[in-house]
CSV table of N, CA and C in Angstrom, one decimal:
chain,number,residue,atom,x,y,z
A,12,ASP,N,13.1,-15.9,-2.6
A,12,ASP,CA,11.9,-15.9,-1.7
A,12,ASP,C,11.4,-14.4,-1.6
A,13,PRO,N,10.2,-14.2,-2.0
A,13,PRO,CA,9.6,-12.8,-2.0
A,13,PRO,C,9.6,-12.2,-0.6
A,14,THR,N,9.3,-13.0,0.4
A,14,THR,CA,9.2,-12.4,1.8
A,14,THR,C,10.6,-11.9,2.2
A,15,ASN,N,11.7,-12.7,2.0
A,15,ASN,CA,13.0,-12.2,2.3
A,15,ASN,C,13.4,-11.0,1.5
A,16,ASP,N,13.0,-11.0,0.2
A,16,ASP,CA,13.3,-9.8,-0.7
A,16,ASP,C,12.7,-8.6,-0.1
A,17,ALA,N,11.4,-8.7,0.4
A,17,ALA,CA,10.7,-7.6,0.9
A,17,ALA,C,11.4,-7.1,2.2
A,18,ARG,N,11.8,-8.0,3.1
A,18,ARG,CA,12.5,-7.6,4.3
A,18,ARG,C,13.8,-6.9,4.0
A,19,THR,N,14.5,-7.4,3.0
A,19,THR,CA,15.8,-6.8,2.7
A,19,THR,C,15.5,-5.4,2.1
A,20,PHE,N,14.5,-5.2,1.3
A,20,PHE,CA,14.1,-3.9,0.8
A,20,PHE,C,13.8,-3.0,1.9
A,21,LEU,N,13.0,-3.4,2.8
A,21,LEU,CA,12.5,-2.5,3.9
A,21,LEU,C,13.6,-2.1,4.9
A,22,LYS,N,14.6,-3.0,5.0
A,22,LYS,CA,15.8,-2.6,5.8
A,22,LYS,C,16.6,-1.5,5.2
A,23,SER,N,16.6,-1.5,3.8
A,23,SER,CA,17.3,-0.4,3.1
A,23,SER,C,16.4,0.8,2.9
A,24,HIS,N,15.1,0.6,2.9
A,24,HIS,CA,14.1,1.7,2.6
A,24,HIS,C,13.0,1.7,3.7
A,25,PRO,N,13.3,2.1,4.9
A,25,PRO,CA,12.3,2.0,6.0
A,25,PRO,C,11.1,2.9,5.7
A,26,VAL,N,10.0,2.4,6.1
A,26,VAL,CA,8.7,3.1,6.0
A,26,VAL,C,8.1,3.4,7.3
A,27,SER,N,7.2,4.4,7.4
A,27,SER,CA,6.6,4.7,8.7
A,27,SER,C,5.3,4.1,8.9
A,28,TYR,N,4.9,3.2,8.0
A,28,TYR,CA,3.6,2.5,8.1
A,28,TYR,C,3.9,1.0,8.0
A,29,PRO,N,2.9,0.2,8.5
A,29,PRO,CA,3.2,-1.2,8.5
A,29,PRO,C,3.2,-1.8,7.1
A,30,SER,N,4.0,-2.8,6.9
A,30,SER,CA,4.1,-3.6,5.7
A,30,SER,C,4.0,-5.1,6.0
A,31,TYR,N,3.1,-5.7,5.3
A,31,TYR,CA,2.8,-7.1,5.7
A,31,TYR,C,2.9,-8.0,4.4
A,32,THR,N,3.2,-9.3,4.7
A,32,THR,CA,3.0,-10.3,3.6
A,32,THR,C,1.9,-11.2,4.1
A,33,SER,N,1.3,-11.9,3.1
A,33,SER,CA,0.2,-12.8,3.5
A,33,SER,C,0.1,-13.9,2.4
A,34,SER,N,-0.6,-15.0,2.8
A,34,SER,CA,-0.9,-16.0,1.9
A,34,SER,C,-2.2,-15.8,1.1
A,35,LEU,N,-2.4,-16.4,0.0
A,35,LEU,CA,-3.6,-16.2,-0.7
A,35,LEU,C,-4.8,-16.7,0.1
A,36,SER,N,-4.7,-17.7,0.9
A,36,SER,CA,-5.8,-18.2,1.7
A,36,SER,C,-6.2,-17.2,2.8
A,37,ALA,N,-5.3,-16.5,3.3
A,37,ALA,CA,-5.6,-15.5,4.3
A,37,ALA,C,-6.3,-14.3,3.7
A,38,LEU,N,-6.0,-14.0,2.4
A,38,LEU,CA,-6.6,-12.9,1.7
A,38,LEU,C,-8.0,-13.1,1.2
A,39,ALA,N,-8.4,-14.4,1.1
A,39,ALA,CA,-9.7,-14.8,0.5
A,39,ALA,C,-10.9,-14.2,1.3
A,40,PRO,N,-10.9,-14.1,2.6
A,40,PRO,CA,-12.0,-13.5,3.3
A,40,PRO,C,-12.2,-12.0,2.9
A,41,LEU,N,-11.1,-11.4,2.5
A,41,LEU,CA,-11.2,-9.9,2.1
A,41,LEU,C,-11.7,-9.8,0.7
A,42,LYS,N,-11.9,-10.9,0.0
A,42,LYS,CA,-12.2,-10.9,-1.5
A,42,LYS,C,-11.1,-10.1,-2.2
A,43,LEU,N,-9.9,-10.4,-1.9
A,43,LEU,CA,-8.7,-9.8,-2.4
A,43,LEU,C,-7.9,-10.8,-3.2
A,44,TYR,N,-7.7,-10.7,-4.5
A,44,TYR,CA,-7.0,-11.6,-5.3
A,44,TYR,C,-5.9,-11.0,-6.0
A,45,PRO,N,-4.7,-11.2,-5.4
A,45,PRO,CA,-3.5,-10.5,-6.0
A,45,PRO,C,-3.3,-10.8,-7.5
A,46,THR,N,-3.0,-9.8,-8.2
A,46,THR,CA,-2.7,-9.9,-9.6
A,46,THR,C,-1.3,-10.1,-9.9
A,47,GLY,N,-0.4,-10.1,-8.9
A,47,GLY,CA,1.0,-10.2,-9.1
A,47,GLY,C,1.7,-9.1,-8.4
A,48,PRO,N,3.0,-9.3,-8.1
A,48,PRO,CA,3.7,-8.3,-7.4
A,48,PRO,C,4.0,-7.1,-8.3
A,49,PRO,N,4.1,-6.0,-7.7
A,49,PRO,CA,3.7,-5.6,-6.4
A,49,PRO,C,2.2,-5.2,-6.4
A,50,GLN,N,1.6,-5.4,-5.2
A,50,GLN,CA,0.2,-4.9,-5.1
A,50,GLN,C,0.2,-4.2,-3.7
A,51,THR,N,-0.3,-3.0,-3.7
A,51,THR,CA,-0.4,-2.3,-2.4
A,51,THR,C,-1.9,-2.2,-2.0
A,52,VAL,N,-2.2,-2.6,-0.8
A,52,VAL,CA,-3.5,-2.7,-0.3
A,52,VAL,C,-3.7,-1.8,0.9
A,53,PHE,N,-4.7,-0.9,0.9
A,53,PHE,CA,-4.9,-0.1,2.0
A,53,PHE,C,-6.1,-0.7,2.8
A,54,ILE,N,-6.0,-1.0,4.0
A,54,ILE,CA,-7.0,-1.6,4.8
A,54,ILE,C,-7.3,-0.6,6.0
A,55,ASP,N,-8.6,-0.4,6.2
A,55,ASP,CA,-9.0,0.5,7.3
A,55,ASP,C,-8.9,-0.2,8.7
A,56,PRO,N,-9.0,0.5,9.8
A,56,PRO,CA,-8.9,-0.1,11.1
A,56,PRO,C,-9.9,-1.2,11.4
A,57,ARG,N,-11.0,-1.2,10.6
A,57,ARG,CA,-12.0,-2.3,10.8
A,57,ARG,C,-11.7,-3.5,10.0
A,58,GLY,N,-10.6,-3.4,9.2
A,58,GLY,CA,-10.2,-4.6,8.4
A,58,GLY,C,-10.9,-4.6,7.0
A,59,LYS,N,-11.5,-3.5,6.6
A,59,LYS,CA,-12.1,-3.3,5.3
A,59,LYS,C,-11.1,-2.8,4.3
A,60,VAL,N,-11.0,-3.5,3.1
A,60,VAL,CA,-10.1,-3.0,2.1
A,60,VAL,C,-10.7,-1.8,1.5
A,61,VAL,N,-10.0,-0.7,1.5
A,61,VAL,CA,-10.5,0.6,1.0
A,61,VAL,C,-9.9,1.0,-0.4
A,62,PHE,N,-8.8,0.4,-0.7
A,62,PHE,CA,-8.2,0.7,-2.0
A,62,PHE,C,-7.1,-0.3,-2.3
A,63,VAL,N,-7.0,-0.7,-3.6
A,63,VAL,CA,-5.9,-1.6,-4.1
A,63,VAL,C,-5.3,-1.0,-5.3
A,64,HIS,N,-4.0,-0.9,-5.2
A,64,HIS,CA,-3.2,-0.4,-6.3
A,64,HIS,C,-2.4,-1.6,-6.9
A,65,ASP,N,-2.6,-1.9,-8.1
A,65,ASP,CA,-1.9,-3.0,-8.8
A,65,ASP,C,-0.7,-2.5,-9.5
A,66,GLY,N,0.5,-3.1,-9.3
A,66,GLY,CA,1.7,-2.7,-10.1
A,66,GLY,C,2.5,-1.7,-9.3
A,67,GLU,N,3.6,-1.4,-9.9
A,67,GLU,CA,4.5,-0.4,-9.3
A,67,GLU,C,3.9,1.0,-9.3
A,68,TYR,N,4.2,1.8,-8.4
A,68,TYR,CA,3.8,3.2,-8.4
A,68,TYR,C,4.8,3.9,-9.4
A,69,GLN,N,4.3,4.7,-10.2
A,69,GLN,CA,5.1,5.4,-11.2
A,69,GLN,C,5.9,6.6,-10.7
A,70,SER,N,5.4,7.0,-9.5
A,70,SER,CA,6.2,8.2,-8.9
A,70,SER,C,6.0,8.1,-7.4
A,71,LEU,N,6.9,8.7,-6.7
A,71,LEU,CA,6.8,8.9,-5.3
A,71,LEU,C,5.6,9.7,-4.9
A,72,GLU,N,5.3,10.7,-5.7
A,72,GLU,CA,4.1,11.5,-5.5
A,72,GLU,C,2.8,10.7,-5.5
A,73,ALA,N,2.7,9.8,-6.4
A,73,ALA,CA,1.5,9.0,-6.5
A,73,ALA,C,1.3,8.1,-5.3
A,74,LEU,N,2.4,7.5,-4.8
A,74,LEU,CA,2.4,6.7,-3.6
A,74,LEU,C,2.0,7.6,-2.4
A,75,GLU,N,2.7,8.7,-2.3
A,75,GLU,CA,2.4,9.6,-1.2
A,75,GLU,C,0.9,10.1,-1.2
A,76,ASN,N,0.4,10.3,-2.4
A,76,ASN,CA,-1.0,10.7,-2.5
A,76,ASN,C,-2.0,9.6,-2.0
A,77,ASP,N,-1.7,8.4,-2.4
A,77,ASP,CA,-2.5,7.3,-1.9
A,77,ASP,C,-2.4,7.0,-0.4
A,78,ILE,N,-1.2,7.1,0.1
A,78,ILE,CA,-1.0,7.0,1.5
A,78,ILE,C,-1.8,8.1,2.3
A,79,GLY,N,-1.7,9.3,1.8
A,79,GLY,CA,-2.4,10.4,2.4
A,79,GLY,C,-3.9,10.2,2.4
A,80,GLN,N,-4.4,9.8,1.2
A,80,GLN,CA,-5.8,9.7,1.0
A,80,GLN,C,-6.4,8.4,1.7
A,81,TYR,N,-5.8,7.3,1.5
A,81,TYR,CA,-6.4,6.0,2.0
A,81,TYR,C,-5.9,5.6,3.4
A,82,SER,N,-4.8,6.2,3.9
A,82,SER,CA,-4.4,5.9,5.3
A,82,SER,C,-4.6,7.0,6.2
A,83,LEU,N,-4.5,8.2,5.7
A,83,LEU,CA,-4.6,9.4,6.6
A,83,LEU,C,-5.8,10.2,6.4
A,84,GLY,N,-6.6,9.9,5.3
A,84,GLY,CA,-7.8,10.6,5.0
A,84,GLY,C,-7.6,12.0,4.5
A,85,VAL,N,-6.4,12.3,3.8
A,85,VAL,CA,-6.1,13.6,3.3
A,85,VAL,C,-6.2,13.5,1.8
A,86,GLU,N,-7.1,14.4,1.2
A,86,GLU,CA,-7.2,14.4,-0.2
A,86,GLU,C,-6.0,15.1,-0.8
A,87,PRO,N,-5.5,14.6,-1.9
A,87,PRO,CA,-4.3,15.2,-2.5
A,87,PRO,C,-4.3,16.7,-2.6
A,88,SER,N,-5.4,17.3,-2.9
A,88,SER,CA,-5.5,18.8,-3.0
A,88,SER,C,-5.4,19.5,-1.6
A,89,ASP,N,-5.6,18.7,-0.6
A,89,ASP,CA,-5.5,19.3,0.8
A,89,ASP,C,-4.1,19.2,1.4
A,90,ARG,N,-3.2,18.5,0.7
A,90,ARG,CA,-1.9,18.3,1.3
A,90,ARG,C,-1.1,19.7,1.3
A,91,PRO,N,-0.3,19.9,2.3
A,91,PRO,CA,0.4,21.2,2.4
A,91,PRO,C,1.3,21.4,1.2
A,92,ASP,N,1.8,20.4,0.6
A,92,ASP,CA,2.7,20.5,-0.6
A,92,ASP,C,2.0,20.5,-1.9
A,93,ALA,N,0.6,20.5,-1.9
A,93,ALA,CA,-0.1,20.5,-3.1
A,93,ALA,C,0.1,21.8,-3.9
A,94,LYS,N,0.2,21.6,-5.2
A,94,LYS,CA,0.5,22.8,-6.1
A,94,LYS,C,-0.8,23.3,-6.7
C-alpha cells in the first residue's frame, strides 16, 4: 500500500513541511495528472500548482533548491549556502 509505505518512510525521515497523499479524482480540478511515483507537487497558499517535479530527486541539493524556490520563494542563488 503506497500510503502506508509513505507513512513508514516519513516516520524514519521526518520533514518540516506537509506531505499528502491524494486520489486521482481529487487532483483532477488542479489539472494534475500523476505520471507515477514519486511526484512532488508544490502548491501555493491559494491552491494553485506552482511546480511539479516528476521522478526521484537526484540529489538533496536539488530537492532543497525546489523547496526553497517554490515553497519559500528563495532563488537558489540567494540561499546562504549558495556557492
